[in-house]
Amino acid sequence: MILAFDTYYFDGKAKTVCLEFTEWNQSENFKVHTEIIDNVAEYIPGEFYKRELPCILSLLNQIDLKKVEAIVVDGFVYLDDEKKYGLGGHLYEKLNQEIPIIGVAKTNFASIEKDKRSLFRGDSQKPLYVTAIGIDLDDAFQKVENMAGEFRMPTLLKEMDRLTKEI
């Protein structure tokens, strides 16, 4: 199975959504896991993972990880070319480096160049930025490229984003 995570913040709370699916090109018949947590840490520039990682780990406690092929996060695995961990890297470590993590970010992070691929989907002139750990970056790029949907955002990732904002 493949898991994809996103978190939405509101009123000192965080709503984390995880979509569970089996095929990279899937667009329906997925399972939704969700959780709302109170008293979420404040956002600190450059340390976003401290805010979002506890939310993802809490929701992961409700999922059997034995069959997980990969986890997709909304963000970066690395923050720079020296491989300083972003959200994805920290998650990889918390999972004992056992599950590949693919970061899919909507906005560019200027200080990473070599371990990032720009993915143009559909007719969009704005790319998605793919980073990865525990899996070859080109393989991760191809998996995200092959996700269902004709627009910039793959169908499941767009749906996940929508679900996080449903309060």
PDB file of C-alpha atoms in Angstrom:
ATOM      1  CA  MET A   1       0.000   0.000   0.000  1.00  0.00           C
ATOM      2  CA  ILE A   2       0.957   3.630  -0.515  1.00  0.00           C
ATOM      3  CA  LEU A   3       0.182   6.382   1.996  1.00  0.00           C
ATOM      4  CA  ALA A   4      -0.049  10.125   1.339  1.00  0.00           C
ATOM      5  CA  PHE A   5      -0.230  12.726   4.131  1.00  0.00           C
ATOM      6  CA  ASP A   6      -1.224  16.354   4.428  1.00  0.00           C
ATOM      7  CA  THR A   7      -2.057  18.535   7.424  1.00  0.00           C
ATOM      8  CA  TYR A   8      -4.183  21.662   7.689  1.00  0.00           C
ATOM      9  CA  TYR A   9      -3.847  24.075  10.630  1.00  0.00           C
ATOM     10  CA  PHE A  10      -6.708  26.066  12.170  1.00  0.00           C
ATOM     11  CA  ASP A  11      -7.500  27.609  15.584  1.00  0.00           C
ATOM     12  CA  GLY A  12      -4.463  26.040  17.291  1.00  0.00           C
ATOM     13  CA  LYS A  13      -5.423  22.623  15.935  1.00  0.00           C
ATOM     14  CA  ALA A  14      -4.191  20.396  13.139  1.00  0.00           C
ATOM     15  CA  LYS A  15      -6.235  18.112  10.911  1.00  0.00           C
ATOM     16  CA  THR A  16      -4.102  15.403   9.336  1.00  0.00           C
ATOM     17  CA  VAL A  17      -5.420  13.318   6.467  1.00  0.00           C
ATOM     18  CA  CYS A  18      -3.838  10.154   5.129  1.00  0.00           C
ATOM     19  CA  LEU A  19      -4.974   8.554   1.898  1.00  0.00           C
ATOM     20  CA  GLU A  20      -4.247   4.841   1.621  1.00  0.00           C
ATOM     21  CA  PHE A  21      -4.126   3.404  -1.894  1.00  0.00           C
ATOM     22  CA  THR A  22      -2.567   0.458  -3.717  1.00  0.00           C
ATOM     23  CA  GLU A  23      -1.615   1.699  -7.199  1.00  0.00           C
ATOM     24  CA  TRP A  24       0.260   4.856  -8.154  1.00  0.00           C
ATOM     25  CA  ASN A  25      -2.234   5.629 -10.949  1.00  0.00           C
ATOM     26  CA  GLN A  26      -5.290   5.097  -8.735  1.00  0.00           C
ATOM     27  CA  SER A  27      -7.920   7.844  -8.559  1.00  0.00           C
ATOM     28  CA  GLU A  28     -10.769   6.230  -6.600  1.00  0.00           C
ATOM     29  CA  ASN A  29     -11.494   3.442  -4.093  1.00  0.00           C
ATOM     30  CA  PHE A  30      -8.919   4.732  -1.619  1.00  0.00           C
ATOM     31  CA  LYS A  31      -9.177   4.636   2.163  1.00  0.00           C
ATOM     32  CA  VAL A  32      -9.151   7.844   4.215  1.00  0.00           C
ATOM     33  CA  HIS A  33      -7.619   8.119   7.691  1.00  0.00           C
ATOM     34  CA  THR A  34      -8.016  11.371   9.580  1.00  0.00           C
ATOM     35  CA  GLU A  35      -7.253  12.876  12.970  1.00  0.00           C
ATOM     36  CA  ILE A  36      -7.538  16.278  14.618  1.00  0.00           C
ATOM     37  CA  ILE A  37      -4.975  17.230  17.268  1.00  0.00           C
ATOM     38  CA  ASP A  38      -5.192  20.165  19.712  1.00  0.00           C
ATOM     39  CA  ASN A  39      -2.346  22.359  20.948  1.00  0.00           C
ATOM     40  CA  VAL A  40      -0.173  22.125  17.863  1.00  0.00           C
ATOM     41  CA  ALA A  41       3.318  23.648  17.941  1.00  0.00           C
ATOM     42  CA  GLU A  42       3.746  27.057  16.334  1.00  0.00           C
ATOM     43  CA  TYR A  43       5.358  27.266  12.908  1.00  0.00           C
ATOM     44  CA  ILE A  44       9.092  28.001  13.043  1.00  0.00           C
ATOM     45  CA  PRO A  45      10.728  28.889   9.699  1.00  0.00           C
ATOM     46  CA  GLY A  46      13.160  26.150   8.659  1.00  0.00           C
ATOM     47  CA  GLU A  47      11.730  23.788  11.294  1.00  0.00           C
ATOM     48  CA  PHE A  48       8.328  23.014   9.796  1.00  0.00           C
ATOM     49  CA  TYR A  49       8.826  19.329  10.595  1.00  0.00           C
ATOM     50  CA  LYS A  50       8.557  20.064  14.339  1.00  0.00           C
ATOM     51  CA  ARG A  51       4.966  21.138  13.719  1.00  0.00           C
ATOM     52  CA  GLU A  52       3.828  18.524  11.204  1.00  0.00           C
ATOM     53  CA  LEU A  53       5.815  15.401  12.121  1.00  0.00           C
ATOM     54  CA  PRO A  54       3.967  14.737  15.421  1.00  0.00           C
ATOM     55  CA  CYS A  55       0.653  14.943  13.538  1.00  0.00           C
ATOM     56  CA  ILE A  56       1.775  12.392  10.926  1.00  0.00           C
ATOM     57  CA  LEU A  57       3.259  10.043  13.531  1.00  0.00           C
ATOM     58  CA  SER A  58       0.081  10.143  15.608  1.00  0.00           C
ATOM     59  CA  LEU A  59      -2.043   9.141  12.615  1.00  0.00           C
ATOM     60  CA  LEU A  60       0.510   6.497  11.559  1.00  0.00           C
ATOM     61  CA  ASN A  61      -0.056   4.791  14.934  1.00  0.00           C
ATOM     62  CA  GLN A  62      -3.512   3.812  13.638  1.00  0.00           C
ATOM     63  CA  ILE A  63      -2.169   2.150  10.460  1.00  0.00           C
ATOM     64  CA  ASP A  64      -0.451  -1.216   9.983  1.00  0.00           C
ATOM     65  CA  LEU A  65       2.888  -0.252   8.460  1.00  0.00           C
ATOM     66  CA  LYS A  66       3.984  -3.776   7.508  1.00  0.00           C
ATOM     67  CA  LYS A  67       2.615  -3.490   3.959  1.00  0.00           C
ATOM     68  CA  VAL A  68       3.554   0.120   3.203  1.00  0.00           C
ATOM     69  CA  GLU A  69       5.509   0.493  -0.053  1.00  0.00           C
ATOM     70  CA  ALA A  70       6.082   4.258   0.273  1.00  0.00           C
ATOM     71  CA  ILE A  71       4.809   7.391   1.986  1.00  0.00           C
ATOM     72  CA  VAL A  72       4.176  10.668   0.148  1.00  0.00           C
ATOM     73  CA  VAL A  73       4.397  13.888   2.147  1.00  0.00           C
ATOM     74  CA  ASP A  74       3.467  17.434   1.233  1.00  0.00           C
ATOM     75  CA  GLY A  75       6.906  18.993   1.490  1.00  0.00           C
ATOM     76  CA  PHE A  76      10.575  18.243   1.072  1.00  0.00           C
ATOM     77  CA  VAL A  77      12.743  15.306   2.125  1.00  0.00           C
ATOM     78  CA  TYR A  78      15.885  17.484   2.058  1.00  0.00           C
ATOM     79  CA  LEU A  79      16.193  21.234   2.581  1.00  0.00           C
ATOM     80  CA  ASP A  80      19.612  21.731   0.990  1.00  0.00           C
ATOM     81  CA  ASP A  81      22.316  20.021  -1.048  1.00  0.00           C
ATOM     82  CA  GLU A  82      24.102  18.931   2.142  1.00  0.00           C
ATOM     83  CA  LYS A  83      21.023  16.733   2.764  1.00  0.00           C
ATOM     84  CA  LYS A  84      19.729  18.618   5.792  1.00  0.00           C
ATOM     85  CA  TYR A  85      16.480  16.853   6.583  1.00  0.00           C
ATOM     86  CA  GLY A  86      13.129  18.401   5.890  1.00  0.00           C
ATOM     87  CA  LEU A  87       9.832  16.809   6.917  1.00  0.00           C
ATOM     88  CA  GLY A  88      10.364  13.714   4.751  1.00  0.00           C
ATOM     89  CA  GLY A  89      13.874  13.030   6.040  1.00  0.00           C
ATOM     90  CA  HIS A  90      12.793  13.330   9.666  1.00  0.00           C
ATOM     91  CA  LEU A  91       9.850  10.992   9.015  1.00  0.00           C
ATOM     92  CA  TYR A  92      12.204   8.465   7.373  1.00  0.00           C
ATOM     93  CA  GLU A  93      14.385   8.465  10.499  1.00  0.00           C
ATOM     94  CA  LYS A  94      11.382   8.107  12.845  1.00  0.00           C
ATOM     95  CA  LEU A  95      10.336   5.031  10.817  1.00  0.00           C
ATOM     96  CA  ASN A  96      13.795   3.475  11.296  1.00  0.00           C
ATOM     97  CA  GLN A  97      14.708   4.069   7.635  1.00  0.00           C
ATOM     98  CA  GLU A  98      12.372   1.209   6.687  1.00  0.00           C
ATOM     99  CA  ILE A  99       9.799   2.981   4.483  1.00  0.00           C
ATOM    100  CA  PRO A 100      10.736   5.130   1.453  1.00  0.00           C
ATOM    101  CA  ILE A 101       9.525   8.715   1.672  1.00  0.00           C
ATOM    102  CA  ILE A 102       8.663  10.847  -1.365  1.00  0.00           C
ATOM    103  CA  GLY A 103       8.282  14.571  -0.898  1.00  0.00           C
ATOM    104  CA  VAL A 104       5.998  16.441  -3.297  1.00  0.00           C
ATOM    105  CA  ALA A 105       6.120  20.201  -2.793  1.00  0.00           C
ATOM    106  CA  LYS A 106       4.114  22.880  -4.573  1.00  0.00           C
ATOM    107  CA  THR A 107       6.617  25.678  -4.022  1.00  0.00           C
ATOM    108  CA  ASN A 108      10.356  25.666  -4.666  1.00  0.00           C
ATOM    109  CA  PHE A 109      12.898  25.635  -1.896  1.00  0.00           C
ATOM    110  CA  ALA A 110      15.821  27.680  -3.198  1.00  0.00           C
ATOM    111  CA  SER A 111      18.723  26.020  -1.364  1.00  0.00           C
ATOM    112  CA  ILE A 112      18.243  22.513  -2.796  1.00  0.00           C
ATOM    113  CA  GLU A 113      19.236  21.822  -6.380  1.00  0.00           C
ATOM    114  CA  LYS A 114      20.839  18.416  -6.917  1.00  0.00           C
ATOM    115  CA  ASP A 115      18.490  16.083  -4.998  1.00  0.00           C
ATOM    116  CA  LYS A 116      15.286  17.551  -6.418  1.00  0.00           C
ATOM    117  CA  ARG A 117      13.398  17.071  -9.686  1.00  0.00           C
ATOM    118  CA  SER A 118      10.936  19.537 -11.201  1.00  0.00           C
ATOM    119  CA  LEU A 119       7.817  17.777 -12.469  1.00  0.00           C
ATOM    120  CA  PHE A 120       5.547  19.482 -14.981  1.00  0.00           C
ATOM    121  CA  ARG A 121       2.133  17.805 -15.195  1.00  0.00           C
ATOM    122  CA  GLY A 122      -0.750  18.602 -17.509  1.00  0.00           C
ATOM    123  CA  ASP A 123      -0.587  22.028 -19.110  1.00  0.00           C
ATOM    124  CA  SER A 124       0.820  23.687 -15.989  1.00  0.00           C
ATOM    125  CA  GLN A 125       3.777  26.029 -16.322  1.00  0.00           C
ATOM    126  CA  LYS A 126       4.439  25.596 -12.584  1.00  0.00           C
ATOM    127  CA  PRO A 127       6.201  22.397 -11.570  1.00  0.00           C
ATOM    128  CA  LEU A 128       5.843  20.197  -8.538  1.00  0.00           C
ATOM    129  CA  TYR A 129       9.132  19.515  -6.758  1.00  0.00           C
ATOM    130  CA  VAL A 130       9.947  15.891  -5.993  1.00  0.00           C
ATOM    131  CA  THR A 131      12.516  14.740  -3.434  1.00  0.00           C
ATOM    132  CA  ALA A 132      13.013  11.251  -2.004  1.00  0.00           C
ATOM    133  CA  ILE A 133      14.835   9.091   0.528  1.00  0.00           C
ATOM    134  CA  GLY A 134      14.974   5.304   0.691  1.00  0.00           C
ATOM    135  CA  ILE A 135      14.076   5.146  -3.009  1.00  0.00           C
ATOM    136  CA  ASP A 136      15.907   6.290  -6.124  1.00  0.00           C
ATOM    137  CA  LEU A 137      14.911   9.889  -6.936  1.00  0.00           C
ATOM    138  CA  ASP A 138      14.240   9.099 -10.602  1.00  0.00           C
ATOM    139  CA  ASP A 139      12.002   6.178  -9.581  1.00  0.00           C
ATOM    140  CA  ALA A 140      10.130   8.422  -7.124  1.00  0.00           C
ATOM    141  CA  PHE A 141       9.769  11.101  -9.818  1.00  0.00           C
ATOM    142  CA  GLN A 142       8.294   8.535 -12.237  1.00  0.00           C
ATOM    143  CA  LYS A 143       5.816   7.291  -9.621  1.00  0.00           C
ATOM    144  CA  VAL A 144       4.508  10.824  -8.985  1.00  0.00           C
ATOM    145  CA  GLU A 145       4.512  11.558 -12.715  1.00  0.00           C
ATOM    146  CA  ASN A 146       2.355   8.451 -13.299  1.00  0.00           C
ATOM    147  CA  MET A 147      -0.220   9.369 -10.650  1.00  0.00           C
ATOM    148  CA  ALA A 148      -3.743   9.771 -12.027  1.00  0.00           C
ATOM    149  CA  GLY A 149      -4.964  13.170 -13.121  1.00  0.00           C
ATOM    150  CA  GLU A 150      -4.498  15.481 -16.048  1.00  0.00           C
ATOM    151  CA  PHE A 151      -3.614  18.589 -14.029  1.00  0.00           C
ATOM    152  CA  ARG A 152      -0.583  19.827 -12.109  1.00  0.00           C
ATOM    153  CA  MET A 153      -1.680  18.128  -8.895  1.00  0.00           C
ATOM    154  CA  PRO A 154      -2.349  14.388  -9.089  1.00  0.00           C
ATOM    155  CA  THR A 155      -6.010  13.571  -8.422  1.00  0.00           C
ATOM    156  CA  LEU A 156      -5.404  11.865  -5.064  1.00  0.00           C
ATOM    157  CA  LEU A 157      -3.150  14.632  -3.752  1.00  0.00           C
ATOM    158  CA  LYS A 158      -5.710  17.253  -4.751  1.00  0.00           C
ATOM    159  CA  GLU A 159      -8.448  15.247  -3.020  1.00  0.00           C
ATOM    160  CA  MET A 160      -6.300  14.900   0.090  1.00  0.00           C
ATOM    161  CA  ASP A 161      -5.764  18.666   0.184  1.00  0.00           C
ATOM    162  CA  ARG A 162      -9.523  19.204  -0.108  1.00  0.00           C
ATOM    163  CA  LEU A 163     -10.241  16.729   2.704  1.00  0.00           C
ATOM    164  CA  THR A 164      -7.819  18.414   5.107  1.00  0.00           C
ATOM    165  CA  LYS A 165      -9.740  21.683   4.797  1.00  0.00           C
ATOM    166  CA  GLU A 166     -13.135  20.056   5.497  1.00  0.00           C
ATOM    167  CA  ILE A 167     -13.706  20.946   9.133  1.00  0.00           C
TER     168      ILE A 167
END
